[in-house]
XYZ file of C-alpha atoms in Angstrom:
628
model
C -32.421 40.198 -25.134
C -30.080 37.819 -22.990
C -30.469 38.553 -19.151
C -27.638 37.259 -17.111
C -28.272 36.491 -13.781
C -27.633 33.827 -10.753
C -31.081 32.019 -10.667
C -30.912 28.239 -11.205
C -33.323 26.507 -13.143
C -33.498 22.781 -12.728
C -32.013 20.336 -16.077
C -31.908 16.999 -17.050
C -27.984 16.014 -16.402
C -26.311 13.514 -19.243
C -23.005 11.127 -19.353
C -20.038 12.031 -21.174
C -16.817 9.479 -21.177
C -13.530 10.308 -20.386
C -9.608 8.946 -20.870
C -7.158 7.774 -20.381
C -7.663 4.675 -19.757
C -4.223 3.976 -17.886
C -4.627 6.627 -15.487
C -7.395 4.972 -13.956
C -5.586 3.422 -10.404
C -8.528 1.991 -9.017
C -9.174 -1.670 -10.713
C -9.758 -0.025 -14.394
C -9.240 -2.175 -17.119
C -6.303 -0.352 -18.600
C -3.305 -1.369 -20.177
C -1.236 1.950 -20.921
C -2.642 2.819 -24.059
C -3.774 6.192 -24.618
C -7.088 5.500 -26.016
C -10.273 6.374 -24.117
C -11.761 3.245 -21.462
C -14.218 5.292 -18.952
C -17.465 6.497 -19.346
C -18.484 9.583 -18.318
C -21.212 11.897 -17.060
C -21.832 15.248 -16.849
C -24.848 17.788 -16.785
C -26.541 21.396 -17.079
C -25.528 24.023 -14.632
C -27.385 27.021 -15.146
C -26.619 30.548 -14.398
C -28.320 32.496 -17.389
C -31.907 31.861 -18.263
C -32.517 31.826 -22.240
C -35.488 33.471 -23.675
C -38.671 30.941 -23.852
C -38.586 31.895 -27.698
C -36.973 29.187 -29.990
C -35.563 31.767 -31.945
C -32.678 34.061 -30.470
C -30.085 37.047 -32.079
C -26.621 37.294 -31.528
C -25.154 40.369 -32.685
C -21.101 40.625 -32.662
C -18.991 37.920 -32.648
C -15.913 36.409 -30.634
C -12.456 37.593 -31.331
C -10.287 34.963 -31.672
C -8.521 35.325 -28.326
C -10.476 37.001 -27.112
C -11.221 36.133 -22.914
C -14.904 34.536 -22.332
C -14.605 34.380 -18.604
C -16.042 37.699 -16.716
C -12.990 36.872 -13.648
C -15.257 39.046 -11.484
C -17.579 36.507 -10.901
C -14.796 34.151 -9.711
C -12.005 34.207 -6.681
C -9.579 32.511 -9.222
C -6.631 34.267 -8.730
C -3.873 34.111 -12.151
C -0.219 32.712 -10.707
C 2.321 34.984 -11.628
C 4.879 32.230 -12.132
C 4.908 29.608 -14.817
C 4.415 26.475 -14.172
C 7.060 24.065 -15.045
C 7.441 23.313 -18.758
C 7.474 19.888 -17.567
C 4.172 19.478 -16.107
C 2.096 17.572 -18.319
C 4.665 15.386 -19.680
C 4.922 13.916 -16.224
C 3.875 10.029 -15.976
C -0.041 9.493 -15.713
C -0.314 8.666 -12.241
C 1.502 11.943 -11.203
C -0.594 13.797 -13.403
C -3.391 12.474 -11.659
C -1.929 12.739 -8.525
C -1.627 16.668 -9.544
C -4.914 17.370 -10.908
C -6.306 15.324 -7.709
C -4.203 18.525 -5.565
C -5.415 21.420 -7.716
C -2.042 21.911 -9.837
C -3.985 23.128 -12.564
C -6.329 25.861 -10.624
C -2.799 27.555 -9.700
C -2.404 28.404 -13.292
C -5.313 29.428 -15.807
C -2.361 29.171 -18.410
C -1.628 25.461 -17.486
C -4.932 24.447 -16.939
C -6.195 25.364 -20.791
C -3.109 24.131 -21.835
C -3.662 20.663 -19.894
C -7.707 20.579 -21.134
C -6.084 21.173 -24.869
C -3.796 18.156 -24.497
C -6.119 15.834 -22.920
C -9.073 16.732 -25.857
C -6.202 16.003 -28.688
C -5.178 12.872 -27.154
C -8.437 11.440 -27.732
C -9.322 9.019 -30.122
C -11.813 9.679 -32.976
C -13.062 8.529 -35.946
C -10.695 9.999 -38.631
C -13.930 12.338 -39.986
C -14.207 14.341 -37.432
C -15.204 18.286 -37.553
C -12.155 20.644 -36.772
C -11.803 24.068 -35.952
C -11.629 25.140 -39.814
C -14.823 22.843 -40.248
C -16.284 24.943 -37.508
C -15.414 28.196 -39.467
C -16.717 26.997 -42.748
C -19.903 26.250 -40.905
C -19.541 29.195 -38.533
C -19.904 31.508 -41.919
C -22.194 29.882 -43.544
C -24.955 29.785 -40.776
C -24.353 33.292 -38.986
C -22.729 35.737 -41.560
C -19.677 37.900 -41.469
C -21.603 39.344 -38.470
C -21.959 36.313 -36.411
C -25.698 37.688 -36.751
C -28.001 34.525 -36.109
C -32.059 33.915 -35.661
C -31.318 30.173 -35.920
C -33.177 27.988 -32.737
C -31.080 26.388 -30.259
C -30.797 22.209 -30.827
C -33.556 19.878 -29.777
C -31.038 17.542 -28.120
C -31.266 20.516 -25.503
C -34.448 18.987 -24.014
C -35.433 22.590 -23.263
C -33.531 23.019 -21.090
C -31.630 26.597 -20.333
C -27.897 27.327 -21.144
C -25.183 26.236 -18.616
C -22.787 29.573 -18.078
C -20.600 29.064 -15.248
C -18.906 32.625 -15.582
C -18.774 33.312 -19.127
C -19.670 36.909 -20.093
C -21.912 38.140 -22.830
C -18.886 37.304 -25.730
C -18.563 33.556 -24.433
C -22.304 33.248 -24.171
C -22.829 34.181 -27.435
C -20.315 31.612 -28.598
C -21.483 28.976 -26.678
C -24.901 28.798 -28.407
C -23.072 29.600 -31.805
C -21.022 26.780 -31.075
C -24.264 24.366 -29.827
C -26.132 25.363 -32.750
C -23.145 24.416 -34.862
C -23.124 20.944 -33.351
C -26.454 20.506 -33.728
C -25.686 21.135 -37.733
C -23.123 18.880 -38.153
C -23.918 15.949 -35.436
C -27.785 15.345 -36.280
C -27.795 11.813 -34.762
C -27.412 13.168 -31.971
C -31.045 13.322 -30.419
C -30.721 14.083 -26.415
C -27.960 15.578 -24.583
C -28.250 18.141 -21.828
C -25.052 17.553 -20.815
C -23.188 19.043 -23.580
C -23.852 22.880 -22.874
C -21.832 22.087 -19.722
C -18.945 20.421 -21.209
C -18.956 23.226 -24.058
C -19.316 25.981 -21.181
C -16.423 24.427 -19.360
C -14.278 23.804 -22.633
C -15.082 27.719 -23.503
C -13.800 28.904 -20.229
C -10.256 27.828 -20.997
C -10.488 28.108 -24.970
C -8.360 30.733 -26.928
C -11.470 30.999 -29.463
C -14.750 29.580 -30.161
C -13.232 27.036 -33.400
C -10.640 25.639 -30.867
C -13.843 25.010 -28.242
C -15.616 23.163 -30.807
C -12.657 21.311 -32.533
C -12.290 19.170 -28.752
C -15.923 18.806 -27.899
C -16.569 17.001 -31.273
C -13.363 14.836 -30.448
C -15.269 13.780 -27.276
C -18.924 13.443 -29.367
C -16.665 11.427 -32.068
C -14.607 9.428 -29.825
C -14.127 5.733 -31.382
C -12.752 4.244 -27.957
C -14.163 0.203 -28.069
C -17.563 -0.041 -26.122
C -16.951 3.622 -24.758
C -18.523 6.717 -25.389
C -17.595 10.347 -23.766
C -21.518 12.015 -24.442
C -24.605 10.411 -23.875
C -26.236 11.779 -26.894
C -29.670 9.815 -26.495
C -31.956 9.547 -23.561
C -31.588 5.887 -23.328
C -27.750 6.117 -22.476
C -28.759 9.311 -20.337
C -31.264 7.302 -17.930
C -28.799 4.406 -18.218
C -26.277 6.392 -16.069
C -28.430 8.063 -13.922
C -29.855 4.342 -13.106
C -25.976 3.453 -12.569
C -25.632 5.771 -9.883
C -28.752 4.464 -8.834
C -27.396 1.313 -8.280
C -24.145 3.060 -7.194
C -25.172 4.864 -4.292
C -27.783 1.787 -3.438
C -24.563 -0.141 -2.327
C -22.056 2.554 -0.988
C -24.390 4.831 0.661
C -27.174 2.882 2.433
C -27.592 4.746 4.842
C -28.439 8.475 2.693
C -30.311 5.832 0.317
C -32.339 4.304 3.538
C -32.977 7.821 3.942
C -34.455 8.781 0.754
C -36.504 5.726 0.321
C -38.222 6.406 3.329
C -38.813 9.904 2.513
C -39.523 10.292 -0.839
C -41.936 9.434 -3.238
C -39.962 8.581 -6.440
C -36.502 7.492 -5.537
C -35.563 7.867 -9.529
C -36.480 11.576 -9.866
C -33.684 12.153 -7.056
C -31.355 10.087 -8.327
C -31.644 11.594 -11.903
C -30.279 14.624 -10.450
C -26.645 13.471 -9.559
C -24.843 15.327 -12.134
C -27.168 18.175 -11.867
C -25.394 18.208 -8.586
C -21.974 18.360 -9.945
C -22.482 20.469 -12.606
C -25.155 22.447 -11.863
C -25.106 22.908 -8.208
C -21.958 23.036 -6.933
C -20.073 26.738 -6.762
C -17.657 27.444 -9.780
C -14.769 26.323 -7.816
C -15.592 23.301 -6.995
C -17.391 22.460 -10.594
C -14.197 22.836 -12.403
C -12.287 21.120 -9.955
C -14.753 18.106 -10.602
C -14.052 18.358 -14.396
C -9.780 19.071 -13.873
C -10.064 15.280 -12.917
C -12.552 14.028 -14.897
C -10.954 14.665 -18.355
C -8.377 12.293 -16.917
C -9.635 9.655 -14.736
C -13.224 9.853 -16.617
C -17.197 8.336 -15.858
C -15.776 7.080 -12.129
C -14.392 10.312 -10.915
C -18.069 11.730 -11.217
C -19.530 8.431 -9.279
C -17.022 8.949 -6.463
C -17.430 12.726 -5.821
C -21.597 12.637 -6.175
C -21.332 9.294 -3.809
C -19.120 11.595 -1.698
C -21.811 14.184 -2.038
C -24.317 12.281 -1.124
C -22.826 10.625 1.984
C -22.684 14.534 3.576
C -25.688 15.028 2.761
C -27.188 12.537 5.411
C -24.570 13.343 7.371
C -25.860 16.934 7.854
C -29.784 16.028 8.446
C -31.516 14.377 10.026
C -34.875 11.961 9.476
C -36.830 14.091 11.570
C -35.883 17.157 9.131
C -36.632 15.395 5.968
C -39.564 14.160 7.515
C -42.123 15.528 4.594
C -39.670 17.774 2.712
C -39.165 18.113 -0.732
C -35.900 15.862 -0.812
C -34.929 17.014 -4.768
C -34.935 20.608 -3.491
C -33.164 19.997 -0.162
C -30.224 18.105 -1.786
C -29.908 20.742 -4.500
C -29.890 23.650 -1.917
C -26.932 21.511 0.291
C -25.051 20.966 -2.736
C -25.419 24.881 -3.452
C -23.882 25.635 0.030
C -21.849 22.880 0.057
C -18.811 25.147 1.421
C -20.119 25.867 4.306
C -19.892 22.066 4.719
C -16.967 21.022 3.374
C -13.656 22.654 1.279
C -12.877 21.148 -2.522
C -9.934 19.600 -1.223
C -11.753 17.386 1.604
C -14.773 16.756 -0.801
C -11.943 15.152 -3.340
C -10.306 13.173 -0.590
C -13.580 11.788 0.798
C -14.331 10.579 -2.997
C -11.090 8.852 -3.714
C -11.280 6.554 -0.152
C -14.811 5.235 -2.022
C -13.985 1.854 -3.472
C -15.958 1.096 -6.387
C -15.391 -1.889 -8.306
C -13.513 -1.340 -11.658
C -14.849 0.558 -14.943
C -15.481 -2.938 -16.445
C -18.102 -4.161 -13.943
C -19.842 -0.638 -14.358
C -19.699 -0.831 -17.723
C -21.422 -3.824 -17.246
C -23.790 -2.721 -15.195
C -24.712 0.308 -17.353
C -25.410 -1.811 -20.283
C -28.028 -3.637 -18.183
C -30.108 -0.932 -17.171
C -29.642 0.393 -20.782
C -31.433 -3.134 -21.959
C -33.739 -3.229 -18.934
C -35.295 0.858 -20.226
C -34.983 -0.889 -23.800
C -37.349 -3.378 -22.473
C -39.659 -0.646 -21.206
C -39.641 0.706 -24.483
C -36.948 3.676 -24.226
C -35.547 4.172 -28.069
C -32.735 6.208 -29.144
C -34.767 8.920 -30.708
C -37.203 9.990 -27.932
C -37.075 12.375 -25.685
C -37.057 12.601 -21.645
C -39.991 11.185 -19.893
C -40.475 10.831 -15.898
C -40.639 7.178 -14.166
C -43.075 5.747 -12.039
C -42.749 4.117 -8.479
C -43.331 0.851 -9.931
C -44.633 -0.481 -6.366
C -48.396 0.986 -6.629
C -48.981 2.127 -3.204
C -52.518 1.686 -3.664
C -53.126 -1.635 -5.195
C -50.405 -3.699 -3.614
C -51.303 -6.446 -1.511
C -49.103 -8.862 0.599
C -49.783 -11.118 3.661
C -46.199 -10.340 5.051
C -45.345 -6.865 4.083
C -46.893 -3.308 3.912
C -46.615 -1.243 0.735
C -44.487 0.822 2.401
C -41.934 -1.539 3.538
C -41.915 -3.393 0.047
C -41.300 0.123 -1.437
C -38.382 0.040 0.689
C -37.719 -3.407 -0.051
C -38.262 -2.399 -3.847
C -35.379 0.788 -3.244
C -33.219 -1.753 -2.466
C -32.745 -3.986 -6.003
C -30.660 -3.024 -8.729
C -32.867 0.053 -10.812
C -32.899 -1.910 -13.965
C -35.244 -4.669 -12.324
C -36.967 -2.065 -9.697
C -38.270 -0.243 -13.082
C -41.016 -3.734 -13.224
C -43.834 -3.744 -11.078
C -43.900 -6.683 -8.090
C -45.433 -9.774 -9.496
C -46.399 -12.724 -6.651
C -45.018 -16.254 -8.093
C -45.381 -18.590 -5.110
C -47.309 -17.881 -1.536
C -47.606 -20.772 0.896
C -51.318 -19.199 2.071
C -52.313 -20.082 -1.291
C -49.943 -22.581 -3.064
C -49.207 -24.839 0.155
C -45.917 -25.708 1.971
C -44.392 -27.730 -0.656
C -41.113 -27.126 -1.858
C -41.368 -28.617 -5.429
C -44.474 -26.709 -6.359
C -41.917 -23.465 -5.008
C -39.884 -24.537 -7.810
C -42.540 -24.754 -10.693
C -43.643 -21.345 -9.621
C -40.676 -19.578 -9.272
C -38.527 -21.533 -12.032
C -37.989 -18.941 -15.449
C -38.671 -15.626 -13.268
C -35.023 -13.637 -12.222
C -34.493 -12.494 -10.391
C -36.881 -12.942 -7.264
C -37.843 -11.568 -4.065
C -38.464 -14.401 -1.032
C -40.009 -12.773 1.716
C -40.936 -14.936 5.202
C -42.978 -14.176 8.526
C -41.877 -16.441 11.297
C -44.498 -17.667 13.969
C -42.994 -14.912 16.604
C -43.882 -12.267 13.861
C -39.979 -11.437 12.525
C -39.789 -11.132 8.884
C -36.978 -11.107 6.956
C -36.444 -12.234 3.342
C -33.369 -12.259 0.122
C -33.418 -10.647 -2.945
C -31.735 -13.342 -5.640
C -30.396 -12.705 -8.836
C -30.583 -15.827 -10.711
C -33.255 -18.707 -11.700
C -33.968 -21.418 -9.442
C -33.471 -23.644 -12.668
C -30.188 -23.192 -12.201
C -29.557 -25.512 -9.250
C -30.416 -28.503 -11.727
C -27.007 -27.532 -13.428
C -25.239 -29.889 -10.984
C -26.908 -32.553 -11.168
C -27.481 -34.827 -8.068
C -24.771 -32.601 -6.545
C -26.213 -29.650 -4.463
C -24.238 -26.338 -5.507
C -24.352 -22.670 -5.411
C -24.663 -20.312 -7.890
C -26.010 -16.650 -8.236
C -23.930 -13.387 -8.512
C -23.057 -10.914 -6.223
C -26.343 -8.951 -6.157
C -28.012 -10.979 -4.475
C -28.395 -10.028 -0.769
C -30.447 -10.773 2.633
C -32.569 -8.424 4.408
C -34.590 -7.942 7.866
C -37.536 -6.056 7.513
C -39.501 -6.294 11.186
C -38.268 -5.726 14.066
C -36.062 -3.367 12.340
C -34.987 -2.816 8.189
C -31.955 -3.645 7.332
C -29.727 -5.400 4.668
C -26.792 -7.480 4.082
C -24.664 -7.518 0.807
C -22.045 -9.217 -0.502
C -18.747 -8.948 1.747
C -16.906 -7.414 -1.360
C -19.820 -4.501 -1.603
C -18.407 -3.274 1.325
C -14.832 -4.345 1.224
C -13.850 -4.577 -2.512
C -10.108 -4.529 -1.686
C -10.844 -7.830 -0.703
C -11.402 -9.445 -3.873
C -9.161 -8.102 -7.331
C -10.442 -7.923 -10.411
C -9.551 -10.826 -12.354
C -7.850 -10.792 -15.950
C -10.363 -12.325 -18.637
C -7.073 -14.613 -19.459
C -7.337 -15.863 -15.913
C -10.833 -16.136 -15.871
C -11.926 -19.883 -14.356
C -14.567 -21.787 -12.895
C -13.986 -22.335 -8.907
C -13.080 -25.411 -7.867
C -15.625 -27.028 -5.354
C -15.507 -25.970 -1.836
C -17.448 -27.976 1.186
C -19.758 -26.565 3.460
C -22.753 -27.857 5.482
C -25.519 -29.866 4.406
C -29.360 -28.869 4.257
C -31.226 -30.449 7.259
C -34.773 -30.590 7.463
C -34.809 -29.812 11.470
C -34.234 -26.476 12.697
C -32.354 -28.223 15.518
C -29.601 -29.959 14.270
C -26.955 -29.298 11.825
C -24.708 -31.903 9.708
C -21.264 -31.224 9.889
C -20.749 -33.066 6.717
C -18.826 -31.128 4.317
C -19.411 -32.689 0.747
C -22.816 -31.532 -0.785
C -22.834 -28.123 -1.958
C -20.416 -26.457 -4.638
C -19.027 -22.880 -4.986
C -21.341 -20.836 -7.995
C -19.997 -21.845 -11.748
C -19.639 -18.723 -14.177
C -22.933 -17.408 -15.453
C -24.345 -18.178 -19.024
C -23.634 -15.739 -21.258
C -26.485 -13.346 -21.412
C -27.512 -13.647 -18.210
C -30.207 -10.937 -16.984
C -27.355 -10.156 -13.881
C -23.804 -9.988 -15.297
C -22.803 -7.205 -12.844
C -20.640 -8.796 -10.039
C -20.371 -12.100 -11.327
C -17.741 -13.930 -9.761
C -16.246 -14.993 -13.046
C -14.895 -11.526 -12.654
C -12.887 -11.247 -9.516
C -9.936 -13.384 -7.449
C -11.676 -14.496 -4.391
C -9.604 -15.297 -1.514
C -12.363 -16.904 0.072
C -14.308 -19.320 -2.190
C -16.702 -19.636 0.962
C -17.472 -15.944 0.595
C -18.902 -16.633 -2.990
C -21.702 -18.443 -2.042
C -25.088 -16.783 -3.071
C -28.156 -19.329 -3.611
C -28.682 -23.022 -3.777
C -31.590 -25.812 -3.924
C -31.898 -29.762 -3.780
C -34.998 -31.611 -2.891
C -33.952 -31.303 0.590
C -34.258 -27.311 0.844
C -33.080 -24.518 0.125
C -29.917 -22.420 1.321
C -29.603 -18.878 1.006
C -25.832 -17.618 1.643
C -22.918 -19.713 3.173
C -19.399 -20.010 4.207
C -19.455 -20.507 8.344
C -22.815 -20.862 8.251
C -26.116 -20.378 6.116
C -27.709 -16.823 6.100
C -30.763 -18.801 5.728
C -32.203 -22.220 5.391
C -35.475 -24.151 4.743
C -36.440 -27.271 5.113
C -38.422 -29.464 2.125
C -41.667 -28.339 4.075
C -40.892 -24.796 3.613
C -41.933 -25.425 7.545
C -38.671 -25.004 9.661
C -35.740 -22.942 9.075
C -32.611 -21.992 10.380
C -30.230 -18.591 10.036
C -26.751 -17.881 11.027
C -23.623 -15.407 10.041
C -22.036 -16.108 7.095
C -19.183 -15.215 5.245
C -21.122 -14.051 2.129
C -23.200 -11.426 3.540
C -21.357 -10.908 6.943
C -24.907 -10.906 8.506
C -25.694 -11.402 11.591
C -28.952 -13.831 12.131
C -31.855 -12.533 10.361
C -34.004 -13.404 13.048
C -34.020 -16.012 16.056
C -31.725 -18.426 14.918
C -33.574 -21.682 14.755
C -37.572 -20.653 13.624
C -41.216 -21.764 12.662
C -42.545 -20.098 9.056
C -45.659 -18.802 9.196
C -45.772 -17.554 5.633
C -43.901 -17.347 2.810
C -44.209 -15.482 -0.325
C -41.743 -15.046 -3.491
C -42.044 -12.209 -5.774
C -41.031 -11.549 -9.275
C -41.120 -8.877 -11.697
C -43.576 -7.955 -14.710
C -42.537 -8.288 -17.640
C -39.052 -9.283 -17.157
């Protein structure tokens, strides 16, 4: 017997991708057709508990028509007027502009005629189930009766039914309609986010074989190097490592928080669309998915970024101190109206600047190679992660575990999967820069970390090969990509990105037509004295565009129009040292003893000096990653 209730039971969350492409105003890629561009995510909410059998009955079936919703357990009010006939014909930007306001809550009517639309409009391949597929199949699997012992999908990963408000008629379609997909889409091997989307669909559906006829337009979408369902958990934990990375760079300071707090940084992070489709009150929920079926994959990002940010806005370190940090962000999200209304969540999430859908794109197809790396297939099903720094059996001379688990928070997720791995430690390997090289040449990216003699240590994470500073030749020259980034770790912990991290609108996202090497841009020269510095301005280059391949594609400069070439300058070596971020000065800067150094502000990072400005090393240490 089905039980409806109000508990809710945690779920894995999945990514779906949305369209249209040209309705994406914030540095997509699109070019007006109508074809989807975005990916998206969504994942389980769960109001009604399934039975722990496999096997479950349905008895009666859903009028065609018929109303799933039970309106009692919403404050959606119908509008008595009709909308105007013109609404969705409008141009896309005020259509997003609407949905962005709530024009389609005013109206159940215009809101299932607006899902409808959007569904149709997607591209597919031209074999694609339809409603009168679905009824054919419908028949054949449940009877006349819509009578059914058949066991919900695998692809489920166990977990229970997403219901938002449905009553008993639209629950029982929604698993008719699931097992039905699971029938007729068996590739499709993990996907806990497609109860939700169904759920949602079925809320605004005139019957179940109109439901199922746009979901399998989204499963079947044919969109170039875009999907709108992760149906395996390798694309699954590839977004939820996106958002990783996401929130990494545009929340440091909730991130900060939850490295220092909790255990396994992942396990929260896998949660984020649990938060959006799970956690958050009806209202909000299909607010969240009014402008996701047309801005797609980056509307989610914002409004979970947006999440998270009040989140650490409304606690404290003192309260997390030892808390259960999973738990406390799904009981927040839960209440989140007593924080903040839909309308001001919404706005908060649209003044986040994220880069465009191509460099996330890019960046999701990275982690999805790193997990491939680590084994994850297609076919398998969900499996937990690891802290890959081993609290107990790490060692280092300049760092704690717990500051290099920090430290470790802070790198893209697709490397932070590998274990540390020590390449090159002046205790043990001397103070010579060449024999840095050897060690550290064919590992990327790496960690340098460095104590000074007064005890400050600070350090850079950097995303390329040292091998790559033999590129120019006799001529010294940057190179690296905009992941890199400096750090302090004692006195205090803190880090310094890229400038365009933090202020994208600085940089635009450059046409691949237009795409070009920089031209060379002067800056100062490596010294080997801590107290002097050569105003010469010919010896060191702007980066050149990354190889093909390359383990760090995400934020290449090949990618944007820099004002600033000086801002653009990540890593470079010469037999005279090494220089660590430039453009008005040098983040940071060793000498060919790896003995004396020197940091400044710079225009790449916008840091100020790592620690006193002209220093003494007493150690140095680089770090790689296993297996990598």
């Amino acid at each position: 017997m089905l039980q409806v209730g109000l508990s809710l039971p945690r779920a894995p969350e999945g990514e779906a991708r949305a369209f249209p492409a040209e309705l994406d105003g914030d540095g997509g890629d699109g070019d007006g057709a109508s074809s989807a561009q975005v990916v998206l995510s969504s994942s389980p909410i769960t109001v009604v508990v399934t039975p722990e059998d496999d096997t479950w009955h349905i008895s009666g079936s859903c009028t065609a028509g018929g109303p799933f919703m039970d309106w009692d357990q919403t404050a959606e009010v119908e509008q008595q007027a009709d909308p105007p006939e013109d609404t969705l014909s409008r141009p896309p930007k005020e259509l997003k502009k609407l949905a962005r306001e709530g024009c389609w809550a005013a109206s159940r009517t215009l809101r299932a005629a607006a899902y409808q639309r959007l569904c149709q409009r997607v591209a597919c391949r031209l074999v694609t189930p339809d409603a009168l597929v679905y009824g054919d199949v419908a028949t054949r699997l449940f009877g006349k009766h819509g009578a059914s012992s058949h066991p919900l999908p695998d692809f489920l990963g166990g977990c229970s039914l997403p219901t938002y408000c449905l009553n008993p008629h639209g629950v029982a379609a929604l698993k008719k309609i699931l097992i039905c997909i699971g029938n007729l889409f068996p590739d499709i091997t993990y996907s806990p986010a497609l109860p939700s989307l169904v759920a949602l669909l079925l809320h605004y559906s005139e019957d179940e074989a109109q439901c199922f006829e746009n979901i399998s337009r989204l499963i079947a979408s044919n969109a170039p190097h875009t999907s709108y369902i992760d149906q395996s958990f390798l694309a699954h934990q590839a977004s939820c490592m996106t958002f990783g990375d996401l929130a990494n760079k545009h929340c440091p300071a909730a991130h900060k928080l939850i490295a220092s707090t909790s255990e396994n940084v992942f396990e929260v992070y896998s949660e984020w669309l649990s938060w959006l489709f799970r956690d958050l009150p009806f209202s909000y929920a299909i607010r969240v998915f009014d402008v996701f079926l047309l801005e797609g994959q980056k509307v989610l990002y914002r409004i979970a970024l947006a999440l998270l940010k009040q989140y650490r806005l409304s606690v404290s370190s003192a309260q997390q101190e030892g808390s259960d940090t999973k738990a406390e962000l799904q009981a927040f999200v839960q209440n989140i109206a007593q924080h903040v209304t839909v309308d001001k969540l919404l706005e908060r999430a649209f003044g986040i600047r994220l880069f465009s859908r191509k460099e996330i794109w890019l960046l999701q197809m990275a982690n999805r190679k790193a997990l491939m790396e680590r084994g994850i297939t297609m076919v398998q099903g969900r499996q937990s992660f690891h802290l890959a720094v081993d609290m107990q059996s790490f060692s280092s001379s300049i760092v704690s575990a717990q500051e290099m688990r920090i430290i470790w928070s802070w790198i893209p997720e697709r490397f932070s999967l590998f274990p540390p791995l020590l390449l090159f430690s002046t205790s043990e390997d001397g103070c010579s820069l060449q024999r840095f090289y050897s060690c550290c040449e064919g590992y990327e990216p790496t960690v340098l970390l460095l104590k000074t003699t007064e005890g400050e240590v600070c350090g850079a994470f950097l995303s390329s090969d040292w091998s790559e500073r033999k590129k120019n030749g006799l001529t010294s020259g940057f190179f690296g990509t905009g992941e890199c980034f400096v750090f302090t770790v004692r006195p205090e912990m803190e880090r310094y990105e890229w400038v365009f991290i933090k202020k994208p609108e600085l940089a635009k996202a450059m046409p691949r037509s237009r795409q070009r090497s920089p031209s060379p841009i002067p800056t100062a020269p490596l010294s080997s004295s801590p107290h002097s510095r050569s105003a010469s301005p010919n010896l060191l280059t702007v980066p050149a565009p990354q190889r093909k391949g390359r383990l760090s594609p995400f934020l290449a400069i090949r990618h944007f129009l820099l004002p600033s070439k000086t801002a653009s300058m990540f890593m470079s070596g010469s037999r005279e040292g090494i220089v660590i971020g430039g453009g008005g000065g040098q983040a940071l800067s060793l000498d060919a003893n790896l003995l004396w150094g020197r940091t400044e502000p710079c225009e790449t990072f916008d840091n100020p000096p790592l620690c006193q400005e002209n220093f003494k090393v007493q150690l140095l240490e680089v770090w790689g990653f296993q297996n990598t």
